[in-house]
């Protein structure tokens, strides 16, 4: 029996609770069939929390998140809260969680399942079998750097400016995440910056090189300029295993990589923070998509991004790669049966509701587990 894992589920708004209900079914299956015990608690976040408490995240729920082994997050937001004051908007719930948990490494895999290979805008032979991971630094760089602002020079010229700044410790901690992930995957890291034209890029490259030599010489490291990386992602994406980069380039490159897979409803993510003395790393797992108010309440949402976020939790918080592989295999089987939610519908396939897709994953799990 695997020891208890404390998971906090924050389903949120719109399709968040709908997709999370399917994740909970998968968790129940694991508990029953694989003797994997979870201690699951829930809480309100986003608009749902605002309605109950006048804030998108209560201090109690934040404390629960900080104490949990991992947080599973759905989605927040919706048009009914458009007029709410900025500090109380649903989206502030997730922003505060990321900030207070100091989640500095954002992991976005781009994984192409064989049955969905035609959903990519790229040629099938370019994306078939694609499995790469982008590690984006999330709490530093130009989105937070000072000075920033808009001012007027003595000659009356107006200008706007931001500052790209990375301290050595910020580079080191996110690159450690990337190297350690690579060791569990293909053992290759591409570190991406613009060392040719940016001082901070040159500094990033020097720091990564030193860290690699000191602690990760067993991992293959290559440096790549960000513009070349964008080109290589659409030219030959299978050359990559783990890409690590700063906040700005990561923002662009992870969206680019996401589209290689073809669908928002299939994209999971993880955000990781520091490890405590016992080796427990703060972690929050969430589908990349939002609350999809246009389809909420209709049973149309694709639950697979949320289920795949849960498999990332198994892999990266609980070291349960076998269970993660099993569930990802079941997702592949469900898709291979021809079932499709509306977002991934293709000619000749069978339409499936959120629950029917969950049923198919559970059925495939039963078959795979014998
Ligand atoms: P969205 O991701 O919610 O939806 C974009 C489009 O994709 C919609 O047409 C939607 O129906 C579709 N879609 C998304 N997920 C799907 C799924 N699982 N299955 C099938 N179709 C799916 O983005 P948006 O419309 O820009 O934002 C809606 C709300 O969500 C806003 O309030 C926004 O602020 C919020 N949002 C929240 C998060 C988050 O909680 N982390 C992220 C993005 C957006």
PDB file of N, CA and C and ligand atoms in Angstrom, residues 15 19 73-79 82 89 91 94 98 264-266 286-295 300-305 341-343, ligand 1:
ATOM      1  N   UNK A  15     -16.468  24.783 -16.499  1.00  0.00           N
ATOM      2  CA  UNK A  15     -16.244  23.346 -16.731  1.00  0.00           C
ATOM      3  C   UNK A  15     -15.264  22.743 -15.714  1.00  0.00           C
ATOM      4  N   UNK A  19     -14.915  18.639 -15.366  1.00  0.00           N
ATOM      5  CA  UNK A  19     -13.756  17.800 -15.726  1.00  0.00           C
ATOM      6  C   UNK A  19     -13.147  17.156 -14.474  1.00  0.00           C
ATOM      7  N   UNK A  73      -6.028  21.692  -9.669  1.00  0.00           N
ATOM      8  CA  UNK A  73      -6.817  22.893  -9.905  1.00  0.00           C
ATOM      9  C   UNK A  73      -7.603  22.725 -11.203  1.00  0.00           C
ATOM     10  N   UNK A  74      -8.873  23.184 -11.200  1.00  0.00           N
ATOM     11  CA  UNK A  74      -9.696  23.085 -12.414  1.00  0.00           C
ATOM     12  C   UNK A  74      -9.531  24.314 -13.284  1.00  0.00           C
ATOM     13  N   UNK A  75     -10.448  25.258 -13.145  1.00  0.00           N
ATOM     14  CA  UNK A  75     -10.362  26.513 -13.909  1.00  0.00           C
ATOM     15  C   UNK A  75     -11.240  27.530 -13.194  1.00  0.00           C
ATOM     16  N   UNK A  76     -10.954  28.806 -13.393  1.00  0.00           N
ATOM     17  CA  UNK A  76     -11.762  29.856 -12.763  1.00  0.00           C
ATOM     18  C   UNK A  76     -12.170  30.895 -13.793  1.00  0.00           C
ATOM     19  N   UNK A  77     -13.242  31.616 -13.438  1.00  0.00           N
ATOM     20  CA  UNK A  77     -13.669  32.755 -14.252  1.00  0.00           C
ATOM     21  C   UNK A  77     -14.997  32.521 -14.940  1.00  0.00           C
ATOM     22  N   UNK A  78     -15.557  33.625 -15.428  1.00  0.00           N
ATOM     23  CA  UNK A  78     -16.819  33.566 -16.146  1.00  0.00           C
ATOM     24  C   UNK A  78     -17.379  34.967 -16.291  1.00  0.00           C
ATOM     25  N   UNK A  79     -18.235  35.159 -17.288  1.00  0.00           N
ATOM     26  CA  UNK A  79     -18.733  36.517 -17.574  1.00  0.00           C
ATOM     27  C   UNK A  79     -19.540  37.113 -16.424  1.00  0.00           C
ATOM     28  N   UNK A  82     -17.524  39.646 -14.528  1.00  0.00           N
ATOM     29  CA  UNK A  82     -16.791  40.660 -15.304  1.00  0.00           C
ATOM     30  C   UNK A  82     -16.721  42.008 -14.588  1.00  0.00           C
ATOM     31  N   UNK A  89     -11.497  39.515  -8.502  1.00  0.00           N
ATOM     32  CA  UNK A  89     -11.871  38.742  -9.692  1.00  0.00           C
ATOM     33  C   UNK A  89     -11.451  37.269  -9.527  1.00  0.00           C
ATOM     34  N   UNK A  91      -9.918  35.182 -11.365  1.00  0.00           N
ATOM     35  CA  UNK A  91      -8.556  34.862 -11.816  1.00  0.00           C
ATOM     36  C   UNK A  91      -7.511  35.198 -10.747  1.00  0.00           C
ATOM     37  N   UNK A  94      -6.176  32.049  -8.667  1.00  0.00           N
ATOM     38  CA  UNK A  94      -5.041  31.234  -9.129  1.00  0.00           C
ATOM     39  C   UNK A  94      -3.745  32.037  -9.073  1.00  0.00           C
ATOM     40  N   UNK A  98      -0.388  30.821  -7.046  1.00  0.00           N
ATOM     41  CA  UNK A  98       0.940  30.677  -7.674  1.00  0.00           C
ATOM     42  C   UNK A  98       1.976  31.508  -6.928  1.00  0.00           C
ATOM     43  N   UNK A 264      -6.669  22.405 -27.188  1.00  0.00           N
ATOM     44  CA  UNK A 264      -6.613  22.959 -25.844  1.00  0.00           C
ATOM     45  C   UNK A 264      -7.158  21.962 -24.808  1.00  0.00           C
ATOM     46  N   UNK A 265      -8.156  21.193 -25.185  1.00  0.00           N
ATOM     47  CA  UNK A 265      -8.784  20.248 -24.254  1.00  0.00           C
ATOM     48  C   UNK A 265      -7.913  19.055 -23.909  1.00  0.00           C
ATOM     49  N   UNK A 266      -6.711  18.990 -24.504  1.00  0.00           N
ATOM     50  CA  UNK A 266      -5.805  17.862 -24.263  1.00  0.00           C
ATOM     51  C   UNK A 266      -4.558  18.275 -23.488  1.00  0.00           C
ATOM     52  N   UNK A 286      -2.784  21.655 -13.247  1.00  0.00           N
ATOM     53  CA  UNK A 286      -4.024  22.192 -13.813  1.00  0.00           C
ATOM     54  C   UNK A 286      -4.033  22.032 -15.322  1.00  0.00           C
ATOM     55  N   UNK A 287      -5.245  21.839 -15.895  1.00  0.00           N
ATOM     56  CA  UNK A 287      -5.320  21.879 -17.353  1.00  0.00           C
ATOM     57  C   UNK A 287      -4.995  23.286 -17.827  1.00  0.00           C
ATOM     58  N   UNK A 288      -4.486  23.403 -19.056  1.00  0.00           N
ATOM     59  CA  UNK A 288      -4.127  24.726 -19.583  1.00  0.00           C
ATOM     60  C   UNK A 288      -5.386  25.551 -19.892  1.00  0.00           C
ATOM     61  N   UNK A 289      -6.481  24.866 -20.226  1.00  0.00           N
ATOM     62  CA  UNK A 289      -7.684  25.613 -20.627  1.00  0.00           C
ATOM     63  C   UNK A 289      -8.325  26.351 -19.459  1.00  0.00           C
ATOM     64  N   UNK A 290      -9.230  27.286 -19.799  1.00  0.00           N
ATOM     65  CA  UNK A 290      -9.969  28.033 -18.790  1.00  0.00           C
ATOM     66  C   UNK A 290     -11.303  27.392 -18.475  1.00  0.00           C
ATOM     67  N   UNK A 291     -12.242  28.203 -17.988  1.00  0.00           N
ATOM     68  CA  UNK A 291     -13.513  27.673 -17.489  1.00  0.00           C
ATOM     69  C   UNK A 291     -14.538  27.469 -18.592  1.00  0.00           C
ATOM     70  N   UNK A 292     -14.197  27.853 -19.826  1.00  0.00           N
ATOM     71  CA  UNK A 292     -15.052  27.622 -21.008  1.00  0.00           C
ATOM     72  C   UNK A 292     -16.524  27.898 -20.748  1.00  0.00           C
ATOM     73  N   UNK A 293     -16.888  29.140 -20.411  1.00  0.00           N
ATOM     74  CA  UNK A 293     -18.288  29.434 -20.092  1.00  0.00           C
ATOM     75  C   UNK A 293     -19.238  29.116 -21.239  1.00  0.00           C
ATOM     76  N   UNK A 294     -18.716  29.135 -22.480  1.00  0.00           N
ATOM     77  CA  UNK A 294     -19.600  28.878 -23.631  1.00  0.00           C
ATOM     78  C   UNK A 294     -20.136  27.456 -23.670  1.00  0.00           C
ATOM     79  N   UNK A 295     -19.468  26.523 -23.018  1.00  0.00           N
ATOM     80  CA  UNK A 295     -19.963  25.132 -23.031  1.00  0.00           C
ATOM     81  C   UNK A 295     -20.246  24.603 -21.625  1.00  0.00           C
ATOM     82  N   UNK A 300     -20.213  18.900 -22.235  1.00  0.00           N
ATOM     83  CA  UNK A 300     -19.466  18.849 -23.498  1.00  0.00           C
ATOM     84  C   UNK A 300     -17.952  18.909 -23.313  1.00  0.00           C
ATOM     85  N   UNK A 301     -17.508  19.253 -22.109  1.00  0.00           N
ATOM     86  CA  UNK A 301     -16.069  19.525 -21.916  1.00  0.00           C
ATOM     87  C   UNK A 301     -15.232  18.262 -22.049  1.00  0.00           C
ATOM     88  N   UNK A 302     -14.076  18.427 -22.609  1.00  0.00           N
ATOM     89  CA  UNK A 302     -13.104  17.336 -22.709  1.00  0.00           C
ATOM     90  C   UNK A 302     -12.390  17.208 -21.353  1.00  0.00           C
ATOM     91  N   UNK A 303     -12.518  16.065 -20.690  1.00  0.00           N
ATOM     92  CA  UNK A 303     -11.877  15.925 -19.371  1.00  0.00           C
ATOM     93  C   UNK A 303     -10.423  15.461 -19.441  1.00  0.00           C
ATOM     94  N   UNK A 304      -9.898  15.247 -20.662  1.00  0.00           N
ATOM     95  CA  UNK A 304      -8.591  14.590 -20.759  1.00  0.00           C
ATOM     96  C   UNK A 304      -7.437  15.484 -20.297  1.00  0.00           C
ATOM     97  N   UNK A 305      -7.519  16.810 -20.514  1.00  0.00           N
ATOM     98  CA  UNK A 305      -6.444  17.687 -20.022  1.00  0.00           C
ATOM     99  C   UNK A 305      -6.361  17.615 -18.501  1.00  0.00           C
ATOM    100  N   UNK A 341     -14.713  14.195 -27.787  1.00  0.00           N
ATOM    101  CA  UNK A 341     -15.517  15.343 -27.366  1.00  0.00           C
ATOM    102  C   UNK A 341     -15.481  16.368 -28.507  1.00  0.00           C
ATOM    103  N   UNK A 342     -16.364  17.368 -28.408  1.00  0.00           N
ATOM    104  CA  UNK A 342     -16.562  18.263 -29.560  1.00  0.00           C
ATOM    105  C   UNK A 342     -15.267  18.975 -29.975  1.00  0.00           C
ATOM    106  N   UNK A 343     -14.422  19.318 -29.009  1.00  0.00           N
ATOM    107  CA  UNK A 343     -13.218  20.098 -29.322  1.00  0.00           C
ATOM    108  C   UNK A 343     -12.207  19.322 -30.170  1.00  0.00           C
TER     109      UNK A 343
HETATM  110  P1  LIG B   1     -11.073  28.857 -22.357  1.00  0.00           P
HETATM  111  O1  LIG B   1      -9.876  27.999 -22.314  1.00  0.00           O
HETATM  112  O2  LIG B   1     -11.995  28.768 -21.194  1.00  0.00           O
HETATM  113  O3  LIG B   1     -11.921  28.525 -23.688  1.00  0.00           O
HETATM  114  C1  LIG B   1     -11.412  28.757 -25.014  1.00  0.00           C
HETATM  115  C2  LIG B   1     -12.227  27.900 -26.018  1.00  0.00           C
HETATM  116  O4  LIG B   1     -11.823  26.530 -25.893  1.00  0.00           O
HETATM  117  C3  LIG B   1     -13.734  27.918 -25.772  1.00  0.00           C
HETATM  118  O5  LIG B   1     -14.404  27.875 -26.987  1.00  0.00           O
HETATM  119  C4  LIG B   1     -13.977  26.648 -24.975  1.00  0.00           C
HETATM  120  O6  LIG B   1     -15.277  26.128 -25.149  1.00  0.00           O
HETATM  121  C5  LIG B   1     -12.920  25.709 -25.519  1.00  0.00           C
HETATM  122  N1  LIG B   1     -12.451  24.775 -24.488  1.00  0.00           N
HETATM  123  C6  LIG B   1     -11.617  25.068 -23.459  1.00  0.00           C
HETATM  124  N2  LIG B   1     -11.425  23.980 -22.706  1.00  0.00           N
HETATM  125  C7  LIG B   1     -12.156  22.984 -23.263  1.00  0.00           C
HETATM  126  C8  LIG B   1     -12.353  21.619 -22.914  1.00  0.00           C
HETATM  127  N3  LIG B   1     -11.780  21.040 -21.849  1.00  0.00           N
HETATM  128  N4  LIG B   1     -13.185  20.899 -23.708  1.00  0.00           N
HETATM  129  C9  LIG B   1     -13.755  21.441 -24.792  1.00  0.00           C
HETATM  130  N5  LIG B   1     -13.595  22.722 -25.165  1.00  0.00           N
HETATM  131  C10 LIG B   1     -12.795  23.484 -24.395  1.00  0.00           C
HETATM  132  O7  LIG B   1     -10.563  30.366 -22.549  1.00  0.00           O
HETATM  133  P2  LIG B   1     -11.379  31.739 -22.575  1.00  0.00           P
HETATM  134  O8  LIG B   1     -12.702  31.533 -23.275  1.00  0.00           O
HETATM  135  O9  LIG B   1     -10.437  32.740 -23.073  1.00  0.00           O
HETATM  136  O10 LIG B   1     -11.666  32.088 -21.038  1.00  0.00           O
HETATM  137  C11 LIG B   1     -12.877  31.749 -20.352  1.00  0.00           C
HETATM  138  C12 LIG B   1     -12.701  32.065 -18.888  1.00  0.00           C
HETATM  139  O11 LIG B   1     -11.687  31.239 -18.337  1.00  0.00           O
HETATM  140  C13 LIG B   1     -12.268  33.503 -18.604  1.00  0.00           C
HETATM  141  O12 LIG B   1     -12.940  33.960 -17.452  1.00  0.00           O
HETATM  142  C14 LIG B   1     -10.782  33.404 -18.364  1.00  0.00           C
HETATM  143  O13 LIG B   1     -10.282  34.421 -17.553  1.00  0.00           O
HETATM  144  C15 LIG B   1     -10.715  32.061 -17.675  1.00  0.00           C
HETATM  145  N6  LIG B   1      -9.409  31.375 -17.758  1.00  0.00           N
HETATM  146  C16 LIG B   1      -9.009  30.739 -16.648  1.00  0.00           C
HETATM  147  C17 LIG B   1      -7.833  30.020 -16.656  1.00  0.00           C
HETATM  148  C18 LIG B   1      -7.438  29.304 -15.403  1.00  0.00           C
HETATM  149  O14 LIG B   1      -8.290  29.076 -14.557  1.00  0.00           O
HETATM  150  N7  LIG B   1      -6.182  28.906 -15.233  1.00  0.00           N
HETATM  151  C19 LIG B   1      -7.068  29.922 -17.834  1.00  0.00           C
HETATM  152  C20 LIG B   1      -7.540  30.559 -18.990  1.00  0.00           C
HETATM  153  C21 LIG B   1      -8.725  31.284 -18.932  1.00  0.00           C
END
